[in-house]
Amino acid sequence: MKTLTTFFALLFALGVQAQHVMTVDVSHPAAKINPAMYGIFFEDINFGADGGLYAELVKNRSFDFPQPFVGWIPFGNVTIQSDGPCFDRNPQYVRIVNDGRLLRAGLDNEGFRGIGLKEGKEYRFTAYARTPDAKPMKLSVELVNANGDNLLKKELEVKGNGWQKLTAALKAPFTDAHSRLRVVLATEGTVDMDHISLLPVNTWKNRENGLRADLAQALYDLNPGVFRFPGGCIIEGNNLVTRYQWKSSVGPVENRPLNENRWNYTFKHKAFPDYFQSLGLGFYEYFLLSEDIGAEPLPVLSCGLSCQYESNEIVSLDELSPYVQDALDLIEFANRPVTSQWGEVRADMGHPAPFNLKMIAIGNEQWGKVYPERLEVFTKAIRARYPEIEIVGSAGPSASGEQFDYLWPEMKRIGADLVDEHYYRAPDWFFANAARYDNYDRKGPKVFAGEYASHDHSTGKANNFLAALSEAAFMTGLERNADVVRLATYAPLFTHVDAWQWNPDLIWFDNLRMMRTPSYYVQQMYGMNAGTDVLPLQMGGKPVTGQDSLYATAALDSNTGEIILKVVNAADKQADVRIDFNGLKKKTLVSGSCTYLQSNDLKAKNTLEQEALIPRVRPVQVSGRSLNLKPEPYSFGVYRLQVNGK
Ligand code: AHR
């Protein structure tokens, strides 16, 4: 025995690994994999919506921020008014007076840490305007670069003392991430203006109230199965008044009332007093995006508790009914015919067909007795009216501990269909928790890993390869346990490089570019290769959950007949793995490919300038019923294997 141990130690020292033998049982699928399993979670944090995915380039377009000139640089005689507003739910507007003495009167908008304009691209300027004294007036709309040079001017006329919509197409003559939009009153007199907006013409699917095309495309490219929105803590609000209210986010975009963002103050090391929600990206747009990217919508609503980390306001049980009604009305908005009250609102917005909502989450990271008390009221009401809708409850803000241990039994008692677990933990935790769900109760609610990300504190929580590799390893455990883990979404999704509050995040962007992190590519590799059925995979009679730093899972894609292997080698040495496929009967492996992500540098990151860490594809030599793999050091590989025969 001692000689054998010495032999292996010698091989190891020489960099030669002993062969690991794994078996995959092809004839006994262990569980179905939910087609919606790997998805995305979206929240307006880090300029995720306003300044990010929502393509509006003008900040505070309606002048309804508490400090109404935030985002604007007025010059000349410019004041804020609210008499006779254009939009009753966004009542403030700007009055520009050119008294003939001052050379210019008008205002610049600085956008979201600048306005990103691309040379040759078209932008749609819109605004509402009136001339109080009914005298025709001329406005100059200008695109200004970061040096302050006006490089494009377009003249518009305002006539009449009733509010009217102005539009102009502007073709940018330059590229600049920090441009400004300028509006100048060119003739003597007074003009009132509201909802001054600038959007690229080329949004995602070219919609007028659209999304930034590159960012939406990045979501589509993940092939997400589920889309959780709009938060996160944002649904709770800093207080109940500022909780996310979905009804405020539908209907004409100009009249959606501004709401303070939950993340406006939170991080003391960075003050962002300019973070409000225009709600231009609202529930209608979220449902539309779900449909566009082929993901099941999963809206999250307030349960009557404001953020428990912040004000911790509680709606008493006898005052909860408006909140419950919001949930019922949302289901009506999404699913009921156009003849229903909220179905008609959906149809008026352009979507008469239902959105086919199947799930709703009540509450985000809630805790304490107050949460199940409220969830139970919602659950009874939703079950009574919409028994087909699945209800997602919460296990609180942590993946373990007192609240987690209290809430899980409560979720079972109430009969939640899924329980949302959140974990932002170190890479070691993710590697060590690949077997987390192996012994979960199969009879209770299913798991929704609703927010997770590996936080490498030693590098300031960088979006590095170590974080991504540890997530890939952990996710083998999600997949192996697909009978109990039904959904999983990384968090947060987006961040603006000049306005981030929380890191790491899946996708970084500035006003012109975006960068997909290594974690993004891990999510994509799972999302594109989910498979339909878990196949038992073992090494030495056990699942592969980190033995010799290996993690592995196998699935069948019953649509194509392919076997999909996911293998993580978290060691600094190449591994030697033989996989025997049992139950293939007369079938044999005939071809295969491996999509892999690898780096010898665990601290490596992608940047806006270069995505060095991207998946690469190579062919895999196969024949017969076993396969020899040599997973490289620090690698995650997805193998798709084709079989033939009967
Ligand atoms: O993803 C960022 C935040 O983390 C979410 O808003 C919240 O649910 C969690 O605390």
XYZ file of C-alpha atoms and ligand atoms in Angstrom:
656
model
C 0.000 0.000 0.000
C 2.797 2.318 0.999
C 4.567 1.604 -2.292
C 1.418 2.445 -4.225
C 0.979 5.730 -2.379
C 4.599 6.615 -3.053
C 4.101 5.740 -6.727
C 1.109 8.102 -7.013
C 2.949 10.808 -5.109
C 5.820 10.444 -7.583
C 3.468 10.666 -10.563
C 1.820 13.725 -9.040
C 5.191 15.381 -8.447
C 6.041 14.730 -12.086
C 2.810 16.442 -13.111
C 1.277 13.152 -14.225
C -2.185 12.688 -12.745
C -3.642 9.273 -12.084
C -6.565 8.568 -14.349
C -9.996 9.313 -12.925
C -12.704 6.987 -14.080
C -16.242 8.305 -14.199
C -19.356 6.513 -15.331
C -22.460 7.964 -16.932
C -25.634 5.921 -16.901
C -27.353 6.828 -20.134
C -30.310 4.502 -19.743
C -31.592 5.833 -16.400
C -32.201 9.591 -16.528
C -32.424 10.787 -12.931
C -34.562 13.897 -13.345
C -36.042 16.293 -15.841
C -34.246 19.600 -16.199
C -36.619 22.540 -16.155
C -36.333 24.217 -19.603
C -36.377 27.544 -17.737
C -33.594 26.463 -15.349
C -30.827 28.985 -16.162
C -31.981 32.540 -16.389
C -31.343 36.159 -15.568
C -32.215 38.513 -12.756
C -32.606 42.178 -13.567
C -32.640 45.106 -11.186
C -32.103 48.834 -11.641
C -28.904 48.935 -9.588
C -25.552 50.282 -10.906
C -27.488 52.247 -13.604
C -28.870 48.930 -14.819
C -32.102 50.407 -16.230
C -31.938 54.215 -16.360
C -28.495 54.887 -17.824
C -28.183 51.265 -18.925
C -30.562 48.828 -20.557
C -33.227 51.495 -21.022
C -31.959 53.392 -24.054
C -33.078 56.884 -22.941
C -30.023 59.140 -23.044
C -31.453 62.122 -21.118
C -31.356 62.056 -17.344
C -34.285 63.678 -15.529
C -36.156 64.238 -18.779
C -39.310 65.255 -16.932
C -37.718 67.700 -14.430
C -39.368 65.845 -11.569
C -36.274 64.969 -9.550
C -36.594 66.557 -6.079
C -33.801 68.897 -7.200
C -35.329 69.537 -10.604
C -32.165 70.600 -12.413
C -30.206 67.444 -11.586
C -28.796 66.281 -14.896
C -29.314 69.700 -16.469
C -27.105 72.745 -16.814
C -29.417 75.688 -17.394
C -28.134 78.961 -18.821
C -29.986 82.270 -19.114
C -33.467 82.657 -17.723
C -34.615 79.096 -17.074
C -37.020 78.156 -14.267
C -39.057 75.196 -13.079
C -42.846 75.514 -13.224
C -45.811 73.287 -12.492
C -48.925 75.280 -13.467
C -50.950 73.666 -16.235
C -48.596 70.705 -16.546
C -48.309 68.545 -19.609
C -48.380 65.330 -17.536
C -50.268 65.253 -14.267
C -48.144 62.491 -12.695
C -44.885 64.263 -13.637
C -46.085 67.827 -13.135
C -42.881 69.855 -13.284
C -41.601 71.381 -16.500
C -39.069 73.963 -17.538
C -39.745 77.537 -18.693
C -37.124 79.131 -20.925
C -37.248 82.885 -21.411
C -35.185 84.709 -24.000
C -35.652 88.355 -23.125
C -33.525 89.601 -25.978
C -30.860 90.921 -23.641
C -29.126 87.666 -22.800
C -27.381 86.097 -25.706
C -28.685 82.629 -25.048
C -31.225 80.877 -22.868
C -31.506 77.136 -22.723
C -30.109 74.063 -21.052
C -27.736 71.148 -21.520
C -28.388 67.604 -20.415
C -25.339 65.653 -19.250
C -26.968 62.233 -19.629
C -25.937 59.376 -17.405
C -22.283 60.219 -16.762
C -22.368 61.599 -20.308
C -24.408 60.805 -23.392
C -22.945 58.150 -25.663
C -23.265 59.100 -29.325
C -21.894 57.172 -32.274
C -20.927 58.857 -35.516
C -23.410 58.267 -38.315
C -26.086 56.838 -36.020
C -29.530 58.396 -35.849
C -31.092 59.630 -32.620
C -34.701 60.548 -32.064
C -35.222 63.800 -30.185
C -38.688 64.311 -28.718
C -40.088 66.902 -26.345
C -43.359 68.540 -25.407
C -43.509 72.308 -25.722
C -45.819 75.324 -25.734
C -45.468 79.071 -26.049
C -47.512 80.694 -23.258
C -48.057 83.848 -25.328
C -48.930 81.840 -28.466
C -46.157 83.478 -30.497
C -44.259 81.072 -32.834
C -40.797 80.446 -31.406
C -37.653 78.766 -32.655
C -35.666 76.201 -30.715
C -32.221 74.974 -31.583
C -31.523 71.359 -30.639
C -27.821 70.622 -30.547
C -25.418 67.733 -30.052
C -22.337 68.848 -28.169
C -19.139 66.847 -27.723
C -17.126 66.498 -24.516
C -15.056 69.575 -25.459
C -18.193 71.672 -25.606
C -18.254 72.020 -29.407
C -21.721 72.181 -30.939
C -21.363 69.794 -33.828
C -24.972 69.470 -34.909
C -27.822 71.954 -34.753
C -31.368 71.441 -35.791
C -34.022 74.133 -35.696
C -37.545 73.348 -34.533
C -40.583 75.579 -34.352
C -43.012 75.773 -31.442
C -46.452 77.215 -32.188
C -49.452 77.737 -29.955
C -50.085 77.787 -26.244
C -51.259 74.164 -25.984
C -48.727 71.402 -25.288
C -47.518 69.785 -28.499
C -45.050 67.022 -29.256
C -41.879 67.954 -31.139
C -39.720 65.405 -32.889
C -36.477 65.587 -34.781
C -34.068 63.026 -36.192
C -30.455 63.848 -35.390
C -27.568 62.092 -37.075
C -24.514 62.243 -34.842
C -21.494 63.696 -36.671
C -19.056 62.367 -34.034
C -18.481 59.567 -31.553
C -18.193 60.519 -27.910
C -19.147 58.747 -24.704
C -19.517 62.038 -22.863
C -21.602 64.168 -25.170
C -24.415 66.494 -24.166
C -27.782 67.411 -25.568
C -28.406 71.151 -25.727
C -31.707 72.950 -26.234
C -31.568 76.704 -26.893
C -34.423 79.143 -27.290
C -33.289 80.939 -30.440
C -35.932 83.677 -30.629
C -37.131 86.295 -28.154
C -39.999 85.136 -25.951
C -40.994 82.203 -23.717
C -41.242 78.478 -24.265
C -42.296 75.764 -21.804
C -40.809 72.320 -22.278
C -41.284 68.907 -20.717
C -40.204 65.310 -21.219
C -37.134 66.189 -23.260
C -35.928 62.873 -24.591
C -33.211 61.486 -26.839
C -33.129 57.824 -27.814
C -31.169 55.966 -30.452
C -33.336 55.007 -33.418
C -31.568 51.671 -33.475
C -32.817 50.236 -30.193
C -33.405 46.526 -29.537
C -35.964 45.548 -32.200
C -36.082 49.248 -33.142
C -38.784 50.052 -30.626
C -39.358 53.738 -29.947
C -39.376 53.436 -26.169
C -36.635 50.902 -26.567
C -33.701 49.159 -24.975
C -30.018 49.559 -25.687
C -29.487 47.103 -28.524
C -26.077 45.733 -27.499
C -27.135 45.104 -23.902
C -30.419 43.448 -24.839
C -28.570 41.311 -27.371
C -26.193 40.179 -24.627
C -29.218 38.984 -22.653
C -30.637 37.183 -25.651
C -27.272 35.506 -26.207
C -27.458 33.906 -22.760
C -30.466 31.896 -23.939
C -32.125 32.567 -20.606
C -34.978 30.371 -19.464
C -36.369 32.710 -16.829
C -36.318 36.475 -16.353
C -36.754 37.728 -12.788
C -37.562 41.462 -12.482
C -37.571 44.275 -11.317
C -35.613 43.426 -8.147
C -34.147 42.814 -5.687
C -34.394 45.346 -2.926
C -35.845 47.823 -5.393
C -39.245 46.188 -5.111
C -39.212 46.847 -1.363
C -38.113 50.494 -1.599
C -36.188 52.473 0.987
C -39.631 53.004 2.453
C -43.102 51.926 1.421
C -43.740 55.076 -0.597
C -40.776 54.354 -2.849
C -41.417 50.619 -3.266
C -41.732 49.535 -6.885
C -45.376 49.855 -7.897
C -45.941 48.124 -11.200
C -49.077 50.085 -12.014
C -46.991 53.261 -12.122
C -44.777 51.646 -14.732
C -47.425 51.016 -17.416
C -49.349 53.312 -19.743
C -47.914 56.298 -21.657
C -44.261 56.611 -20.800
C -44.417 60.363 -20.257
C -46.908 59.992 -17.436
C -45.204 57.271 -15.426
C -44.372 58.973 -12.148
C -40.740 59.258 -11.226
C -39.710 57.070 -8.289
C -36.669 57.275 -6.090
C -34.296 54.395 -6.635
C -33.701 52.144 -3.623
C -29.983 52.430 -4.392
C -29.924 56.224 -4.332
C -28.190 56.512 -0.970
C -27.161 53.105 0.192
C -23.453 53.013 -0.452
C -21.858 55.681 1.668
C -18.509 55.464 -0.098
C -20.202 56.621 -3.318
C -22.899 59.242 -3.277
C -25.361 58.921 -6.151
C -28.019 61.472 -5.341
C -29.065 61.333 -8.983
C -30.513 57.831 -9.021
C -34.215 57.844 -9.747
C -36.394 55.521 -11.754
C -38.087 57.034 -14.793
C -39.986 53.722 -15.134
C -39.545 54.097 -18.890
C -38.491 50.488 -18.649
C -41.618 49.263 -16.910
C -43.599 46.083 -16.521
C -44.921 46.104 -20.084
C -41.377 46.396 -21.405
C -40.192 43.684 -19.005
C -42.851 41.272 -20.245
C -42.009 42.163 -23.836
C -38.335 41.532 -23.214
C -39.131 38.158 -21.616
C -40.998 37.253 -24.764
C -38.215 38.526 -27.033
C -35.519 36.515 -25.308
C -37.662 33.414 -24.838
C -37.602 33.516 -21.032
C -40.417 32.857 -18.577
C -41.312 36.146 -16.868
C -40.964 36.116 -13.101
C -42.163 39.412 -11.613
C -41.422 40.153 -7.970
C -43.825 42.294 -5.953
C -43.742 44.017 -2.603
C -45.260 41.941 0.184
C -45.964 44.992 2.316
C -42.527 45.289 3.912
C -40.099 48.013 2.915
C -36.407 47.118 2.817
C -35.699 45.559 6.183
C -32.093 46.774 6.022
C -33.398 50.331 5.657
C -36.626 51.783 7.063
C -38.254 48.391 7.783
C -41.787 49.786 7.442
C -44.536 47.219 7.832
C -48.026 47.315 6.351
C -50.436 45.982 8.947
C -52.352 42.873 7.950
C -55.652 44.707 7.881
C -54.210 47.223 5.410
C -52.599 44.686 3.112
C -55.421 44.294 0.608
C -54.206 46.955 -1.911
C -50.907 45.103 -2.075
C -52.660 41.786 -2.655
C -54.870 43.444 -5.247
C -51.733 44.644 -7.060
C -50.634 41.014 -7.380
C -54.025 39.872 -8.658
C -54.205 42.776 -11.080
C -50.734 42.011 -12.358
C -51.779 38.479 -13.238
C -54.794 39.975 -14.989
C -52.536 42.420 -16.851
C -50.301 39.565 -18.006
C -52.798 36.831 -18.739
C -56.431 37.895 -18.948
C -58.260 38.781 -22.164
C -58.458 42.289 -23.534
C -61.982 42.504 -22.177
C -60.655 42.564 -18.594
C -59.673 45.896 -17.037
C -55.930 45.229 -16.968
C -55.932 43.072 -20.097
C -57.235 46.142 -21.883
C -54.320 48.233 -20.585
C -51.926 45.613 -21.979
C -53.744 45.631 -25.316
C -53.743 49.438 -25.472
C -49.984 49.328 -25.031
C -49.704 47.092 -28.081
C -49.947 43.481 -26.884
C -53.467 42.060 -27.077
C -52.176 38.487 -26.718
C -51.521 37.386 -23.141
C -47.953 37.156 -21.862
C -48.613 33.707 -20.376
C -47.304 34.425 -16.888
C -46.771 31.254 -14.876
C -45.006 32.414 -11.712
C -45.043 35.342 -9.341
C -42.698 36.120 -6.453
C -43.979 37.859 -3.350
C -41.300 39.665 -1.393
C -37.567 39.714 -1.953
C -35.122 39.309 0.915
C -37.600 39.388 3.767
C -37.238 37.921 7.177
C -38.941 37.450 10.523
C -42.471 36.425 11.385
C -43.848 39.446 9.542
C -42.940 37.894 6.211
C -44.745 34.518 6.304
C -47.732 36.257 7.884
C -48.034 38.425 4.798
C -47.051 35.820 2.246
C -49.815 33.588 3.528
C -52.429 36.251 2.818
C -51.125 36.701 -0.737
C -50.919 32.943 -1.292
C -54.531 32.342 -0.289
C -55.800 35.133 -2.519
C -53.726 34.125 -5.553
C -54.554 30.431 -5.187
C -58.256 31.249 -4.940
C -58.288 33.274 -8.170
C -55.383 31.823 -10.145
C -54.607 28.299 -8.918
C -52.373 27.684 -11.933
C -49.880 30.397 -10.943
C -46.810 29.238 -9.028
C -45.832 31.288 -6.012
C -42.227 32.025 -5.116
C -41.420 32.755 -1.475
C -38.117 33.811 0.073
C -35.576 32.160 2.378
C -34.253 35.584 3.385
C -30.981 37.299 2.590
C -28.646 34.456 3.476
C -28.117 30.847 2.442
C -27.879 29.646 6.035
C -28.436 30.810 9.585
C -31.298 31.552 11.893
C -33.603 33.281 9.409
C -32.980 30.719 6.702
C -33.721 27.895 9.151
C -36.903 29.632 10.271
C -38.170 30.564 6.822
C -37.805 27.257 4.997
C -40.288 25.397 7.249
C -42.576 28.416 7.001
C -42.449 28.225 3.200
C -43.388 24.550 3.434
C -46.238 25.306 5.794
C -47.618 27.998 3.497
C -47.109 25.802 0.454
C -44.885 28.073 -1.643
C -44.042 26.364 -4.927
C -40.502 27.670 -4.984
C -38.219 29.210 -2.385
C -35.804 31.919 -3.443
C -32.331 31.484 -1.907
C -29.620 34.147 -2.125
C -25.895 33.679 -1.667
C -23.086 36.103 -2.294
C -20.148 34.115 -0.978
C -16.426 33.548 -1.480
C -15.111 31.254 -4.243
C -14.183 28.638 -1.617
C -17.800 28.484 -0.523
C -18.948 27.870 -4.091
C -16.376 25.110 -4.604
C -17.302 23.558 -1.251
C -21.038 23.715 -1.902
C -21.316 21.743 -5.128
C -23.168 19.117 -3.108
C -25.414 21.651 -1.312
C -28.627 20.288 -2.778
C -27.775 16.575 -2.829
C -29.723 15.964 0.370
C -32.455 18.578 0.097
C -35.998 17.485 0.844
C -37.533 16.290 -2.424
C -41.086 16.603 -1.140
C -41.166 20.272 -0.200
C -41.058 23.434 -2.302
C -38.509 23.567 -5.082
C -35.456 25.814 -5.005
C -34.941 29.006 -6.929
C -31.315 30.100 -6.605
C -32.502 33.632 -7.264
C -29.373 35.648 -6.524
C -25.865 34.332 -6.348
C -22.360 35.349 -7.273
C -18.885 34.393 -6.177
C -17.202 37.280 -4.363
C -13.420 37.129 -4.369
C -12.741 39.571 -1.531
C -8.975 39.205 -1.931
C -9.240 41.118 -5.222
C -11.900 43.637 -4.213
C -14.632 41.332 -5.514
C -13.298 41.425 -9.043
C -15.140 39.707 -11.873
C -12.192 37.399 -12.305
C -11.740 33.904 -13.627
C -11.610 32.371 -10.142
C -15.110 33.669 -9.407
C -16.389 32.291 -12.705
C -14.716 28.917 -12.249
C -16.139 28.513 -8.768
C -19.618 29.354 -10.095
C -19.205 26.771 -12.862
C -18.211 24.160 -10.272
C -21.135 25.036 -8.008
C -23.595 24.931 -10.905
C -22.772 21.278 -11.578
C -24.580 20.752 -8.269
C -27.584 22.763 -9.401
C -27.841 20.655 -12.513
C -27.306 17.318 -10.782
C -30.158 18.273 -8.465
C -32.489 19.551 -11.163
C -35.332 17.620 -9.555
C -35.234 20.051 -6.635
C -33.498 23.113 -8.097
C -35.842 24.480 -10.714
C -34.413 27.944 -11.453
C -31.132 29.791 -11.028
C -30.181 33.391 -11.759
C -26.837 35.152 -11.170
C -26.913 38.652 -9.638
C -26.616 41.491 -10.326
C -26.812 41.581 -14.083
C -25.538 44.967 -15.220
C -23.253 47.731 -14.100
C -22.105 51.046 -15.561
C -18.338 51.489 -15.200
C -18.777 55.060 -13.939
C -21.771 54.435 -11.684
C -21.455 51.105 -9.999
C -22.434 50.488 -6.423
C -22.271 46.733 -6.253
C -19.781 44.326 -7.706
C -19.183 41.803 -9.135
C -21.788 41.967 -11.908
C -22.397 39.910 -15.009
C -22.068 42.612 -17.687
C -20.170 45.905 -17.481
C -20.752 48.784 -19.848
C -19.964 52.410 -20.513
C -21.983 54.759 -22.669
C -20.743 53.147 -25.877
C -19.384 49.684 -25.143
C -20.032 46.633 -23.051
C -17.963 43.809 -21.616
C -19.084 40.287 -20.823
C -17.341 38.889 -17.762
C -16.023 35.327 -17.403
C -19.081 34.708 -15.199
C -21.267 35.764 -18.131
C -19.693 33.095 -20.273
C -20.201 30.457 -17.586
C -23.885 31.392 -17.484
C -24.031 31.267 -21.258
C -22.353 27.855 -21.415
C -24.977 26.488 -19.030
C -27.832 28.348 -20.713
C -26.910 27.110 -24.184
C -26.327 23.552 -23.016
C -28.922 22.858 -20.383
C -30.073 19.489 -21.664
C -33.439 17.969 -20.841
C -32.638 15.124 -18.417
C -30.009 14.618 -15.750
C -27.918 11.509 -16.312
C -26.322 9.900 -13.260
C -22.584 10.566 -13.300
C -20.313 9.043 -10.687
C -16.700 8.528 -9.772
C -15.972 5.730 -7.330
C -19.702 5.345 -6.755
C -20.224 9.014 -5.807
C -21.219 12.205 -7.598
C -18.241 14.313 -8.631
C -18.347 17.260 -6.249
C -14.743 18.328 -5.884
C -12.740 15.095 -5.495
C -9.249 15.977 -6.722
C -10.696 19.381 -7.659
C -12.977 17.866 -10.277
C -16.659 18.702 -10.661
C -18.853 17.086 -13.267
C -22.408 16.573 -14.353
C -24.072 14.867 -17.302
C -27.313 15.462 -19.148
C -29.202 14.159 -22.106
C -30.617 16.486 -24.707
C -33.648 14.481 -25.771
C -34.294 16.919 -28.621
C -31.019 16.090 -30.350
C -30.094 12.785 -28.692
C -26.779 14.291 -27.554
C -25.078 13.638 -24.237
C -23.834 16.800 -22.573
C -21.010 16.697 -20.048
C -19.939 19.645 -17.951
C -16.536 19.244 -16.348
C -14.643 21.678 -14.135
C -11.010 21.090 -13.341
C -10.180 23.492 -10.519
C -6.646 22.137 -10.075
C -3.509 23.769 -11.408
C -2.649 20.589 -13.316
C -4.180 18.930 -16.296
C -6.491 16.059 -15.332
C -6.795 12.685 -16.954
C -10.383 11.455 -17.029
C -11.951 8.407 -18.598
C -15.697 8.408 -18.860
C -17.501 5.134 -19.424
C -21.016 5.398 -20.795
C -23.224 2.615 -19.500
C -26.562 1.784 -21.012
C -25.730 2.873 -24.541
C -26.692 -0.647 -25.644
C -25.760 -0.844 -29.316
C -25.212 2.876 -29.649
C -21.757 4.388 -29.818
C -20.278 7.831 -29.573
C -19.562 9.192 -33.011
C -18.489 12.784 -32.708
C -18.143 15.525 -30.180
C -17.080 19.044 -29.442
C -15.933 20.851 -26.363
C -16.708 24.477 -25.573
C -14.281 25.559 -22.880
C -13.226 28.486 -20.786
C -9.697 28.319 -19.457
C -7.030 30.505 -17.958
C -3.866 29.780 -16.021
C -4.379 33.087 -14.278
C -7.210 32.890 -11.774
C -7.123 36.656 -11.378
C -7.560 37.305 -15.098
C -10.450 39.592 -16.065
C -12.045 40.880 -19.205
C -12.011 44.592 -19.920
C -14.021 46.934 -22.103
C -11.038 47.054 -24.441
C -10.566 43.311 -24.647
C -12.509 40.212 -23.739
C -9.549 37.884 -23.376
C -11.577 35.248 -21.553
C -14.135 33.871 -23.939
C -15.293 30.321 -24.630
C -13.452 28.495 -27.364
C -14.511 25.376 -29.209
C -12.459 22.333 -30.168
C -13.414 18.954 -31.594
C -13.310 15.923 -29.317
C -12.066 12.556 -30.570
C -14.619 9.903 -29.692
C -15.321 6.287 -30.527
C -17.008 3.402 -28.789
C -18.554 3.840 -25.389
C -15.907 5.600 -23.437
C -14.135 8.855 -23.707
C -10.732 10.076 -22.576
C -10.603 13.692 -21.560
C -7.677 15.787 -20.490
C -9.292 18.819 -18.854
C -6.730 21.594 -18.731
C -5.739 23.205 -15.459
C -8.335 25.741 -14.280
C -10.874 24.966 -16.930
C -14.583 24.584 -17.463
C -15.585 22.474 -20.443
C -18.968 21.623 -21.924
C -18.824 18.507 -24.082
C -21.585 17.770 -26.564
C -21.379 14.191 -27.736
C -23.322 12.722 -30.611
C -24.284 9.052 -30.588
C -25.616 6.775 -33.289
C -27.018 3.267 -33.529
C -30.106 1.749 -31.974
O -28.323 42.003 -6.239
C -28.164 43.107 -5.389
C -29.029 43.020 -4.157
O -28.617 41.944 -3.373
C -30.484 42.744 -4.365
O -31.212 43.883 -4.606
C -30.919 42.162 -3.070
O -31.975 41.263 -3.201
C -29.653 41.548 -2.518
O -29.391 41.980 -1.255
